[in-house]
Amino acid sequence: MNSIELYKNKRVLVTGGAGFIGGTLIRKLLKSTNWNIFNLDKLGYASDLDGINQELSNLDQCANERYEFLKIDLVNSEMTNYAMKVADPDLIIHLAAESHVDRSIVSPSSFLESNVMGTFNLLQAAREHFDRLQDERKKNFRLHHVSTDEVYGSLGKNGYFSEASCYGPRSPYSASKAASDHLVNAWHSTYGLPVVITNCSNNFGPWQFLEKLIPMVITNALGGKDIPLYGDGTNVRDWLFVEDHVDALMLVATKGRLGSSYCIGGGAEKKNIEVMNIICSILDLRLKPNKSYKNLIRNVNDRPGHDYRYAIDSSLIFNELGWRPNHNFQEAIEKTVDWYLNNLEWCKKIIQK
Ligand code: NAD
């Protein structure tokens, strides 16, 4: 991206920026663009602003002046409208969502509220905002909805999800994300709202909340706790390093075809048991315990409706936008494990919270 292109979308509203992927995106935007960034987040249990605050303390005054945090819950339509007026965006990147499948099984209602009603309120506010924009800004305006490959359901041993796959969500989380994708597409067809959607595979990297698989394995191992493995551990996920996802998001947000969806995958299919063994081997090498951390892995009852396999055919984003993941799995997982080892104070803070 050249600087003129970056300057075009100079007011950006990021929702869910206090979360894992949104935070990584905002840190990258602060470093690599001159955009004004408005971070809208309700500050839920999985939120943390330490990463952004750390980045801001390393950047100059200008970067600090370009950033504003708005503590707003998208479920509140009035406050969402208010945020739209304050941010007055040229680009909206919508990541805010309840995101943990296990929690959606125990307590689905907050998933419907945030992921469905929250997206609905955002779309309504964006539509009003879009209608008010003058010609030049209207021409360049877009809303980028960040979604998941889980909306497509579960694969068998073969095949890949692509933009042409049918929707078939199987958990309350993926059903709520599928509903939000449909709303975004409907607002495009019915009201002409300029939108793009991305459906990405499982992310990992620094600053991820500790309940997700990879940080859970690292921190349980370090705490000497059992590492629970669902079922027989053969479920497969296609892992993507979060920084590669963020590069893809920036490309799609600025250059993606309006009305299109793009599937984004890491091309790194791994069984859950393989991921656990790889992490334990890295920890064994780094910390040289008496007994391998692998001894802490315990089989537990499988997750209800556990999707067997996700895998992505990323040809569309490869061919149309030239995106490629820059990290291979081994290099990225080592970087991630080392990050957690170097940030144990943050982990302790999150555990206490
Ligand atoms: P996360 O749980 O770490 O962060 C989500 C953030 O959204 C939190 O800070 C939370 O407070 C905020 N939020 C939730 N509901 C809100 C509401 N009603 N109003 C305002 N803020 C709200 O999640 P993440 O892993 O960073 O995922 C971000 C997005 O990317 C989600 O939409 C998710 O579905 C999607 N996604 C995630 C992955 C992954 O592997 N993590 C993969 C593909 C897609």
mmCIF file of C-alpha atoms and ligand atoms in Angstrom:
data_model
loop_
_atom_site.group_PDB
_atom_site.id
_atom_site.type_symbol
_atom_site.label_atom_id
_atom_site.label_comp_id
_atom_site.label_asym_id
_atom_site.label_seq_id
_atom_site.Cartn_x
_atom_site.Cartn_y
_atom_site.Cartn_z
ATOM 1 C CA MET A 1 0.000 0.000 0.000
ATOM 2 C CA ASN A 2 1.415 3.423 -0.813
ATOM 3 C CA SER A 3 0.884 6.387 1.470
ATOM 4 C CA ILE A 4 -1.743 8.005 -0.767
ATOM 5 C CA GLU A 5 -3.879 4.876 -0.563
ATOM 6 C CA LEU A 6 -3.425 4.810 3.200
ATOM 7 C CA TYR A 7 -4.421 8.424 3.516
ATOM 8 C CA LYS A 8 -7.664 7.888 1.619
ATOM 9 C CA ASN A 9 -9.392 5.994 4.440
ATOM 10 C CA LYS A 10 -8.218 8.256 7.130
ATOM 11 C CA ARG A 11 -10.920 7.762 9.770
ATOM 12 C CA VAL A 12 -11.279 4.145 10.827
ATOM 13 C CA LEU A 13 -13.694 2.647 13.324
ATOM 14 C CA VAL A 14 -12.453 -0.716 14.628
ATOM 15 C CA THR A 15 -14.948 -2.648 16.760
ATOM 16 C CA GLY A 16 -13.582 -5.224 19.212
ATOM 17 C CA GLY A 17 -10.172 -3.551 19.307
ATOM 18 C CA ALA A 18 -9.626 -4.540 22.946
ATOM 19 C CA GLY A 19 -9.678 -8.200 21.861
ATOM 20 C CA PHE A 20 -6.910 -10.394 20.490
ATOM 21 C CA ILE A 21 -7.172 -9.832 16.721
ATOM 22 C CA GLY A 22 -8.575 -6.285 16.938
ATOM 23 C CA GLY A 23 -5.715 -5.284 19.246
ATOM 24 C CA THR A 24 -3.125 -6.732 16.855
ATOM 25 C CA LEU A 25 -4.789 -4.891 13.978
ATOM 26 C CA ILE A 26 -4.822 -1.559 15.832
ATOM 27 C CA ARG A 27 -1.156 -1.871 16.819
ATOM 28 C CA LYS A 28 -0.301 -2.483 13.163
ATOM 29 C CA LEU A 29 -2.476 0.426 11.970
ATOM 30 C CA LEU A 30 -0.886 2.781 14.490
ATOM 31 C CA LYS A 31 2.604 1.794 13.328
ATOM 32 C CA SER A 32 2.097 1.604 9.580
ATOM 33 C CA THR A 33 -0.559 4.195 8.659
ATOM 34 C CA ASN A 34 -1.458 7.762 9.441
ATOM 35 C CA TRP A 35 -5.135 6.886 9.986
ATOM 36 C CA ASN A 36 -7.253 8.196 12.835
ATOM 37 C CA ILE A 37 -8.320 5.117 14.749
ATOM 38 C CA PHE A 38 -11.409 4.813 16.907
ATOM 39 C CA ASN A 39 -11.444 1.652 18.998
ATOM 40 C CA LEU A 40 -14.992 0.688 20.036
ATOM 41 C CA ASP A 41 -15.207 -2.091 22.628
ATOM 42 C CA LYS A 42 -17.494 -2.908 25.541
ATOM 43 C CA LEU A 43 -14.450 -4.176 27.506
ATOM 44 C CA GLY A 44 -15.794 -7.666 28.166
ATOM 45 C CA TYR A 45 -14.069 -10.443 30.091
ATOM 46 C CA ALA A 46 -11.669 -11.193 27.180
ATOM 47 C CA SER A 47 -10.624 -7.583 26.621
ATOM 48 C CA ASP A 48 -7.280 -6.088 27.431
ATOM 49 C CA LEU A 49 -5.730 -2.813 26.329
ATOM 50 C CA ASP A 50 -2.152 -3.436 27.573
ATOM 51 C CA GLY A 51 -0.829 -4.291 24.091
ATOM 52 C CA ILE A 52 -2.191 -1.106 22.529
ATOM 53 C CA ASN A 53 -1.077 1.033 25.479
ATOM 54 C CA GLN A 54 2.410 -0.472 25.262
ATOM 55 C CA GLU A 55 2.550 0.282 21.527
ATOM 56 C CA LEU A 56 1.323 3.852 22.094
ATOM 57 C CA SER A 57 4.028 4.446 24.691
ATOM 58 C CA ASN A 58 6.648 3.524 22.039
ATOM 59 C CA LEU A 59 5.124 5.811 19.398
ATOM 60 C CA ASP A 60 5.228 9.581 19.079
ATOM 61 C CA GLN A 61 2.653 12.125 20.263
ATOM 62 C CA CYS A 62 1.095 12.182 16.777
ATOM 63 C CA ALA A 63 0.194 8.492 16.940
ATOM 64 C CA ASN A 64 -1.317 9.012 20.400
ATOM 65 C CA GLU A 65 -3.442 11.866 19.074
ATOM 66 C CA ARG A 66 -4.678 9.667 16.217
ATOM 67 C CA TYR A 67 -6.123 7.074 18.610
ATOM 68 C CA GLU A 68 -9.334 7.201 20.650
ATOM 69 C CA PHE A 69 -10.963 4.506 22.762
ATOM 70 C CA LEU A 70 -14.769 4.363 22.992
ATOM 71 C CA LYS A 71 -16.155 2.093 25.716
ATOM 72 C CA ILE A 72 -19.430 1.182 24.058
ATOM 73 C CA ASP A 73 -21.554 -1.961 23.846
ATOM 74 C CA LEU A 74 -22.936 -2.525 20.326
ATOM 75 C CA VAL A 75 -26.052 -4.004 21.905
ATOM 76 C CA ASN A 76 -26.958 -0.417 22.851
ATOM 77 C CA SER A 77 -28.193 1.133 19.593
ATOM 78 C CA GLU A 78 -28.146 4.718 20.861
ATOM 79 C CA MET A 79 -24.533 4.451 21.966
ATOM 80 C CA THR A 80 -23.643 2.768 18.671
ATOM 81 C CA ASN A 81 -25.157 5.710 16.789
ATOM 82 C CA TYR A 82 -23.232 8.061 19.053
ATOM 83 C CA ALA A 83 -19.954 6.211 18.281
ATOM 84 C CA MET A 84 -20.666 6.494 14.560
ATOM 85 C CA LYS A 85 -21.031 10.272 14.912
ATOM 86 C CA VAL A 86 -17.846 10.633 16.947
ATOM 87 C CA ALA A 87 -15.780 8.413 14.639
ATOM 88 C CA ASP A 88 -17.344 9.686 11.410
ATOM 89 C CA PRO A 89 -15.539 6.810 9.643
ATOM 90 C CA ASP A 90 -14.390 6.219 6.075
ATOM 91 C CA LEU A 91 -13.794 2.585 6.967
ATOM 92 C CA ILE A 92 -15.332 0.311 9.584
ATOM 93 C CA ILE A 93 -13.597 -2.953 10.507
ATOM 94 C CA HIS A 94 -16.024 -4.987 12.590
ATOM 95 C CA LEU A 95 -14.399 -7.563 14.867
ATOM 96 C CA ALA A 96 -16.457 -7.187 18.053
ATOM 97 C CA ALA A 97 -18.018 -10.512 18.937
ATOM 98 C CA GLU A 98 -18.315 -13.071 21.656
ATOM 99 C CA SER A 99 -15.797 -15.575 20.345
ATOM 100 C CA HIS A 100 -15.374 -18.660 22.533
ATOM 101 C CA VAL A 101 -17.261 -21.768 21.334
ATOM 102 C CA ASP A 102 -17.294 -23.453 24.772
ATOM 103 C CA ARG A 103 -18.891 -20.402 26.379
ATOM 104 C CA SER A 104 -21.489 -20.285 23.584
ATOM 105 C CA ILE A 105 -22.523 -23.854 24.472
ATOM 106 C CA VAL A 106 -22.978 -23.031 28.159
ATOM 107 C CA SER A 107 -24.535 -19.608 27.697
ATOM 108 C CA PRO A 108 -25.657 -18.809 24.128
ATOM 109 C CA SER A 109 -27.735 -15.684 24.751
ATOM 110 C CA SER A 110 -24.833 -13.211 24.973
ATOM 111 C CA PHE A 111 -23.650 -14.574 21.585
ATOM 112 C CA LEU A 112 -26.971 -13.763 19.982
ATOM 113 C CA GLU A 113 -27.017 -10.342 21.636
ATOM 114 C CA SER A 114 -23.481 -9.260 20.680
ATOM 115 C CA ASN A 115 -22.935 -11.102 17.420
ATOM 116 C CA VAL A 116 -26.396 -10.761 15.894
ATOM 117 C CA MET A 117 -28.044 -7.720 17.513
ATOM 118 C CA GLY A 118 -24.690 -5.950 17.892
ATOM 119 C CA THR A 119 -23.986 -6.404 14.177
ATOM 120 C CA PHE A 120 -27.536 -5.315 13.324
ATOM 121 C CA ASN A 121 -27.126 -2.093 15.372
ATOM 122 C CA LEU A 122 -23.764 -1.420 13.734
ATOM 123 C CA LEU A 123 -25.201 -1.942 10.248
ATOM 124 C CA GLN A 124 -28.115 0.401 10.936
ATOM 125 C CA ALA A 125 -25.788 3.087 12.297
ATOM 126 C CA ALA A 126 -23.396 2.569 9.347
ATOM 127 C CA ARG A 127 -26.256 2.871 6.878
ATOM 128 C CA GLU A 128 -27.420 6.191 8.295
ATOM 129 C CA HIS A 129 -23.829 7.406 8.346
ATOM 130 C CA PHE A 130 -23.258 6.266 4.747
ATOM 131 C CA ASP A 131 -26.403 8.060 3.555
ATOM 132 C CA ARG A 132 -25.134 11.295 5.129
ATOM 133 C CA LEU A 133 -21.683 11.172 3.481
ATOM 134 C CA GLN A 134 -20.769 13.552 0.665
ATOM 135 C CA ASP A 135 -19.967 12.132 -2.803
ATOM 136 C CA GLU A 136 -16.189 11.625 -2.589
ATOM 137 C CA ARG A 137 -16.246 10.056 0.882
ATOM 138 C CA LYS A 138 -19.301 7.997 -0.048
ATOM 139 C CA LYS A 139 -17.451 6.556 -3.033
ATOM 140 C CA ASN A 140 -14.598 5.354 -0.809
ATOM 141 C CA PHE A 141 -16.597 4.224 2.240
ATOM 142 C CA ARG A 142 -16.709 0.531 3.212
ATOM 143 C CA LEU A 143 -17.565 -1.779 6.070
ATOM 144 C CA HIS A 144 -15.406 -4.880 6.525
ATOM 145 C CA HIS A 145 -17.023 -7.650 8.565
ATOM 146 C CA VAL A 146 -14.545 -10.083 10.129
ATOM 147 C CA SER A 147 -15.940 -13.595 10.377
ATOM 148 C CA THR A 148 -14.882 -17.186 10.786
ATOM 149 C CA ASP A 149 -14.582 -20.367 8.726
ATOM 150 C CA GLU A 150 -16.739 -22.039 11.388
ATOM 151 C CA VAL A 151 -19.856 -20.696 9.616
ATOM 152 C CA TYR A 152 -19.337 -23.460 7.022
ATOM 153 C CA GLY A 153 -19.673 -26.267 9.584
ATOM 154 C CA SER A 154 -17.448 -29.317 9.669
ATOM 155 C CA LEU A 155 -15.332 -31.061 7.013
ATOM 156 C CA GLY A 156 -14.541 -34.781 6.790
ATOM 157 C CA LYS A 157 -11.012 -36.009 6.128
ATOM 158 C CA ASN A 158 -10.954 -34.416 2.647
ATOM 159 C CA GLY A 159 -11.937 -31.145 1.008
ATOM 160 C CA TYR A 160 -11.622 -27.448 1.805
ATOM 161 C CA PHE A 161 -13.916 -24.545 2.633
ATOM 162 C CA SER A 162 -14.050 -21.794 0.029
ATOM 163 C CA GLU A 163 -16.229 -18.768 -0.717
ATOM 164 C CA ALA A 164 -18.559 -21.148 -2.607
ATOM 165 C CA SER A 165 -19.127 -23.444 0.409
ATOM 166 C CA CYS A 166 -22.649 -23.640 1.827
ATOM 167 C CA TYR A 167 -23.254 -22.278 5.290
ATOM 168 C CA GLY A 168 -23.794 -25.048 7.878
ATOM 169 C CA PRO A 169 -22.925 -23.727 11.353
ATOM 170 C CA ARG A 170 -23.142 -26.272 14.176
ATOM 171 C CA SER A 171 -22.407 -24.368 17.418
ATOM 172 C CA PRO A 172 -24.231 -21.376 18.945
ATOM 173 C CA TYR A 173 -21.058 -19.322 18.266
ATOM 174 C CA SER A 174 -20.818 -20.243 14.584
ATOM 175 C CA ALA A 175 -24.597 -19.912 14.130
ATOM 176 C CA SER A 176 -24.458 -16.374 15.531
ATOM 177 C CA LYS A 177 -21.498 -15.509 13.258
ATOM 178 C CA ALA A 178 -23.314 -17.019 10.246
ATOM 179 C CA ALA A 179 -26.354 -14.870 11.093
ATOM 180 C CA SER A 180 -24.130 -11.782 11.216
ATOM 181 C CA ASP A 181 -22.630 -12.628 7.794
ATOM 182 C CA HIS A 182 -26.146 -12.932 6.341
ATOM 183 C CA LEU A 183 -27.140 -9.562 7.826
ATOM 184 C CA VAL A 184 -24.062 -7.901 6.328
ATOM 185 C CA ASN A 185 -24.803 -9.388 2.889
ATOM 186 C CA ALA A 186 -28.455 -8.365 3.162
ATOM 187 C CA TRP A 187 -27.520 -4.755 4.000
ATOM 188 C CA HIS A 188 -25.351 -4.776 0.881
ATOM 189 C CA SER A 189 -28.059 -6.166 -1.432
ATOM 190 C CA THR A 190 -30.996 -4.266 0.045
ATOM 191 C CA TYR A 191 -29.530 -0.917 1.059
ATOM 192 C CA GLY A 192 -26.409 -0.766 -1.103
ATOM 193 C CA LEU A 193 -24.076 -0.582 1.916
ATOM 194 C CA PRO A 194 -20.530 -1.186 0.586
ATOM 195 C CA VAL A 195 -19.292 -4.247 2.459
ATOM 196 C CA VAL A 196 -16.632 -6.961 2.335
ATOM 197 C CA ILE A 197 -16.491 -10.094 4.496
ATOM 198 C CA THR A 198 -13.580 -12.309 5.491
ATOM 199 C CA ASN A 199 -13.923 -15.843 6.868
ATOM 200 C CA CYS A 200 -10.740 -16.870 8.603
ATOM 201 C CA SER A 201 -9.398 -20.032 10.209
ATOM 202 C CA ASN A 202 -8.089 -20.368 13.795
ATOM 203 C CA ASN A 203 -5.675 -17.614 14.848
ATOM 204 C CA PHE A 204 -2.881 -17.730 17.383
ATOM 205 C CA GLY A 205 -0.142 -15.384 18.593
ATOM 206 C CA PRO A 206 0.833 -12.957 21.358
ATOM 207 C CA TRP A 207 -1.848 -11.345 23.558
ATOM 208 C CA GLN A 208 -4.457 -14.064 22.969
ATOM 209 C CA PHE A 209 -6.817 -14.560 25.915
ATOM 210 C CA LEU A 210 -5.749 -17.545 28.005
ATOM 211 C CA GLU A 211 -8.920 -19.640 27.557
ATOM 212 C CA LYS A 212 -8.132 -20.324 23.858
ATOM 213 C CA LEU A 213 -6.335 -23.577 22.989
ATOM 214 C CA ILE A 214 -2.729 -22.462 22.429
ATOM 215 C CA PRO A 215 -2.356 -20.038 25.385
ATOM 216 C CA MET A 216 -4.288 -22.510 27.565
ATOM 217 C CA VAL A 217 -1.771 -25.271 26.785
ATOM 218 C CA ILE A 218 1.193 -22.976 27.470
ATOM 219 C CA THR A 219 -0.120 -21.551 30.744
ATOM 220 C CA ASN A 220 -1.507 -24.849 32.096
ATOM 221 C CA ALA A 221 1.841 -26.503 31.374
ATOM 222 C CA LEU A 222 3.739 -23.709 33.115
ATOM 223 C CA GLY A 223 1.384 -23.921 36.102
ATOM 224 C CA GLY A 224 1.823 -27.729 36.294
ATOM 225 C CA LYS A 225 -1.907 -28.197 35.620
ATOM 226 C CA ASP A 226 -3.614 -30.854 33.503
ATOM 227 C CA ILE A 227 -3.886 -29.967 29.812
ATOM 228 C CA PRO A 228 -7.400 -31.064 28.785
ATOM 229 C CA LEU A 229 -7.650 -32.673 25.336
ATOM 230 C CA TYR A 230 -11.134 -33.033 23.871
ATOM 231 C CA GLY A 231 -12.056 -36.583 22.757
ATOM 232 C CA ASP A 232 -9.261 -38.449 21.028
ATOM 233 C CA GLY A 233 -7.495 -35.233 19.964
ATOM 234 C CA THR A 234 -7.813 -35.898 16.239
ATOM 235 C CA ASN A 235 -9.944 -32.827 15.415
ATOM 236 C CA VAL A 236 -8.110 -30.716 12.844
ATOM 237 C CA ARG A 237 -7.775 -26.929 12.659
ATOM 238 C CA ASP A 238 -6.025 -24.815 9.999
ATOM 239 C CA TRP A 239 -3.803 -22.485 12.077
ATOM 240 C CA LEU A 240 -2.932 -18.933 11.057
ATOM 241 C CA PHE A 241 -0.517 -16.567 12.829
ATOM 242 C CA VAL A 242 -2.466 -13.468 13.872
ATOM 243 C CA GLU A 243 -0.044 -11.033 12.172
ATOM 244 C CA ASP A 244 -0.647 -12.767 8.836
ATOM 245 C CA HIS A 245 -4.400 -12.478 9.412
ATOM 246 C CA VAL A 246 -4.023 -8.760 10.108
ATOM 247 C CA ASP A 247 -2.071 -8.281 6.844
ATOM 248 C CA ALA A 248 -4.932 -9.994 5.008
ATOM 249 C CA LEU A 249 -7.506 -7.811 6.786
ATOM 250 C CA MET A 250 -5.698 -4.627 5.746
ATOM 251 C CA LEU A 251 -5.582 -5.785 2.139
ATOM 252 C CA VAL A 252 -9.237 -6.785 1.999
ATOM 253 C CA ALA A 253 -10.364 -3.655 3.869
ATOM 254 C CA THR A 254 -8.668 -1.438 1.306
ATOM 255 C CA LYS A 255 -8.693 -3.462 -1.917
ATOM 256 C CA GLY A 256 -11.289 -6.229 -1.576
ATOM 257 C CA ARG A 257 -14.141 -6.347 -4.086
ATOM 258 C CA LEU A 258 -17.313 -4.864 -2.590
ATOM 259 C CA GLY A 259 -20.004 -7.456 -1.906
ATOM 260 C CA SER A 260 -17.420 -10.286 -1.849
ATOM 261 C CA SER A 261 -16.279 -12.720 0.804
ATOM 262 C CA TYR A 262 -12.679 -13.923 1.120
ATOM 263 C CA CYS A 263 -11.631 -17.118 2.889
ATOM 264 C CA ILE A 264 -8.315 -16.817 4.749
ATOM 265 C CA GLY A 265 -6.374 -19.865 5.952
ATOM 266 C CA GLY A 266 -2.893 -20.582 7.244
ATOM 267 C CA GLY A 267 -2.381 -23.738 5.180
ATOM 268 C CA ALA A 268 -1.215 -25.355 8.440
ATOM 269 C CA GLU A 269 -3.625 -28.172 9.260
ATOM 270 C CA LYS A 270 -2.863 -29.777 12.607
ATOM 271 C CA LYS A 271 -4.658 -32.219 14.895
ATOM 272 C CA ASN A 272 -5.253 -30.805 18.400
ATOM 273 C CA ILE A 273 -2.977 -33.471 19.884
ATOM 274 C CA GLU A 274 -0.196 -32.486 17.455
ATOM 275 C CA VAL A 275 -0.495 -28.826 18.502
ATOM 276 C CA MET A 276 -0.245 -29.795 22.181
ATOM 277 C CA ASN A 277 2.772 -32.018 21.552
ATOM 278 C CA ILE A 278 4.554 -29.295 19.558
ATOM 279 C CA ILE A 279 3.995 -26.720 22.326
ATOM 280 C CA CYS A 280 5.141 -29.153 25.025
ATOM 281 C CA SER A 281 8.277 -29.993 23.001
ATOM 282 C CA ILE A 282 9.160 -26.281 22.724
ATOM 283 C CA LEU A 283 8.604 -25.814 26.473
ATOM 284 C CA ASP A 284 10.681 -28.945 27.201
ATOM 285 C CA LEU A 285 13.540 -27.517 25.129
ATOM 286 C CA ARG A 286 13.344 -24.062 26.697
ATOM 287 C CA LEU A 287 12.785 -25.036 30.349
ATOM 288 C CA LYS A 288 14.281 -28.546 30.605
ATOM 289 C CA PRO A 289 11.814 -29.951 33.190
ATOM 290 C CA ASN A 290 12.459 -33.333 34.877
ATOM 291 C CA LYS A 291 9.442 -34.843 33.112
ATOM 292 C CA SER A 292 8.131 -33.742 29.717
ATOM 293 C CA TYR A 293 5.152 -31.360 29.813
ATOM 294 C CA LYS A 294 3.423 -33.912 27.545
ATOM 295 C CA ASN A 295 2.684 -35.938 30.700
ATOM 296 C CA LEU A 296 0.137 -33.272 31.682
ATOM 297 C CA ILE A 297 -2.075 -33.942 28.631
ATOM 298 C CA ARG A 298 -5.360 -35.632 29.709
ATOM 299 C CA ASN A 299 -8.226 -36.825 27.546
ATOM 300 C CA VAL A 300 -11.561 -35.309 28.599
ATOM 301 C CA ASN A 301 -15.132 -35.759 27.274
ATOM 302 C CA ASP A 302 -15.485 -34.341 23.801
ATOM 303 C CA ARG A 303 -17.127 -30.940 23.200
ATOM 304 C CA PRO A 304 -20.813 -31.440 22.182
ATOM 305 C CA GLY A 305 -21.170 -31.047 18.397
ATOM 306 C CA HIS A 306 -17.382 -30.750 18.059
ATOM 307 C CA ASP A 307 -16.584 -29.914 14.415
ATOM 308 C CA TYR A 308 -14.141 -32.516 13.098
ATOM 309 C CA ARG A 309 -12.030 -30.548 10.642
ATOM 310 C CA TYR A 310 -11.616 -27.044 9.233
ATOM 311 C CA ALA A 311 -9.383 -26.353 6.227
ATOM 312 C CA ILE A 312 -9.360 -23.401 3.873
ATOM 313 C CA ASP A 313 -8.831 -22.967 0.178
ATOM 314 C CA SER A 314 -7.339 -19.438 0.118
ATOM 315 C CA SER A 315 -6.953 -19.243 -3.690
ATOM 316 C CA LEU A 316 -9.267 -16.254 -4.096
ATOM 317 C CA ILE A 317 -7.319 -13.945 -1.774
ATOM 318 C CA PHE A 318 -4.032 -15.370 -3.159
ATOM 319 C CA ASN A 319 -4.967 -14.696 -6.776
ATOM 320 C CA GLU A 320 -6.990 -11.507 -6.441
ATOM 321 C CA LEU A 321 -5.085 -9.631 -3.733
ATOM 322 C CA GLY A 322 -1.703 -11.371 -3.718
ATOM 323 C CA TRP A 323 -1.846 -12.185 0.020
ATOM 324 C CA ARG A 324 0.304 -15.014 1.413
ATOM 325 C CA PRO A 325 0.967 -15.932 5.049
ATOM 326 C CA ASN A 326 4.499 -14.787 5.918
ATOM 327 C CA HIS A 327 5.057 -17.211 8.814
ATOM 328 C CA ASN A 328 5.189 -20.988 8.824
ATOM 329 C CA PHE A 329 3.534 -22.780 11.730
ATOM 330 C CA GLN A 330 6.699 -23.936 13.527
ATOM 331 C CA GLU A 331 8.349 -20.490 13.422
ATOM 332 C CA ALA A 332 5.130 -18.765 14.557
ATOM 333 C CA ILE A 333 4.354 -21.190 17.377
ATOM 334 C CA GLU A 334 7.912 -20.817 18.719
ATOM 335 C CA LYS A 335 7.529 -17.036 18.587
ATOM 336 C CA THR A 336 4.204 -17.345 20.422
ATOM 337 C CA VAL A 337 5.494 -19.682 23.153
ATOM 338 C CA ASP A 338 8.480 -17.354 23.694
ATOM 339 C CA TRP A 339 6.149 -14.360 23.928
ATOM 340 C CA TYR A 340 4.132 -16.020 26.711
ATOM 341 C CA LEU A 341 7.338 -17.048 28.508
ATOM 342 C CA ASN A 342 8.506 -13.431 28.380
ATOM 343 C CA ASN A 343 5.141 -12.046 29.507
ATOM 344 C CA LEU A 344 4.313 -14.130 32.561
ATOM 345 C CA GLU A 345 3.297 -11.035 34.530
ATOM 346 C CA TRP A 346 0.582 -10.311 31.962
ATOM 347 C CA CYS A 347 -0.563 -13.952 32.143
ATOM 348 C CA LYS A 348 -0.758 -13.706 35.949
ATOM 349 C CA LYS A 349 -2.791 -10.514 35.660
ATOM 350 C CA ILE A 350 -5.231 -12.172 33.246
ATOM 351 C CA ILE A 351 -5.550 -15.280 35.465
ATOM 352 C CA GLN A 352 -6.263 -13.085 38.503
ATOM 353 C CA LYS A 353 -8.839 -11.078 36.527
HETATM 354 P P1 NAD B 1 -11.782 -11.717 21.362
HETATM 355 O O1 NAD B 1 -12.817 -12.431 22.158
HETATM 356 O O2 NAD B 1 -10.365 -11.771 21.796
HETATM 357 O O3 NAD B 1 -12.177 -10.164 21.242
HETATM 358 C C1 NAD B 1 -13.464 -9.734 20.945
HETATM 359 C C2 NAD B 1 -13.662 -8.331 21.492
HETATM 360 O O4 NAD B 1 -14.985 -7.912 21.100
HETATM 361 C C3 NAD B 1 -13.590 -8.247 23.017
HETATM 362 O O5 NAD B 1 -12.701 -7.223 23.433
HETATM 363 C C4 NAD B 1 -15.008 -7.923 23.421
HETATM 364 O O6 NAD B 1 -15.123 -7.079 24.573
HETATM 365 C C5 NAD B 1 -15.546 -7.215 22.189
HETATM 366 N N1 NAD B 1 -17.015 -7.299 22.130
HETATM 367 C C6 NAD B 1 -17.783 -8.425 22.190
HETATM 368 N N2 NAD B 1 -19.082 -8.091 22.137
HETATM 369 C C7 NAD B 1 -19.140 -6.735 22.051
HETATM 370 C C8 NAD B 1 -20.191 -5.811 21.990
HETATM 371 N N3 NAD B 1 -21.465 -6.201 22.073
HETATM 372 N N4 NAD B 1 -19.901 -4.490 21.900
HETATM 373 C C9 NAD B 1 -18.615 -4.074 21.883
HETATM 374 N N5 NAD B 1 -17.561 -4.908 21.963
HETATM 375 C C10 NAD B 1 -17.823 -6.223 22.040
HETATM 376 O O7 NAD B 1 -11.949 -12.270 19.889
HETATM 377 P P2 NAD B 1 -10.877 -12.397 18.701
HETATM 378 O O8 NAD B 1 -10.269 -13.729 18.776
HETATM 379 O O9 NAD B 1 -10.010 -11.191 18.701
HETATM 380 O O10 NAD B 1 -11.844 -12.379 17.431
HETATM 381 C C11 NAD B 1 -12.197 -11.146 16.800
HETATM 382 C C12 NAD B 1 -13.135 -11.428 15.656
HETATM 383 O O11 NAD B 1 -12.516 -12.317 14.724
HETATM 384 C C13 NAD B 1 -14.451 -12.095 16.070
HETATM 385 O O12 NAD B 1 -15.483 -11.516 15.324
HETATM 386 C C14 NAD B 1 -14.254 -13.548 15.704
HETATM 387 O O13 NAD B 1 -15.495 -14.159 15.399
HETATM 388 C C15 NAD B 1 -13.360 -13.437 14.488
HETATM 389 N N6 NAD B 1 -12.472 -14.598 14.259
HETATM 390 C C16 NAD B 1 -11.660 -15.047 15.261
HETATM 391 C C17 NAD B 1 -10.798 -16.113 15.012
HETATM 392 C C18 NAD B 1 -9.859 -16.636 16.084
HETATM 393 O O14 NAD B 1 -9.244 -17.685 15.885
HETATM 394 N N7 NAD B 1 -9.683 -15.949 17.206
HETATM 395 C C19 NAD B 1 -10.791 -16.730 13.761
HETATM 396 C C20 NAD B 1 -11.641 -16.228 12.756
HETATM 397 C C21 NAD B 1 -12.470 -15.159 13.026
#
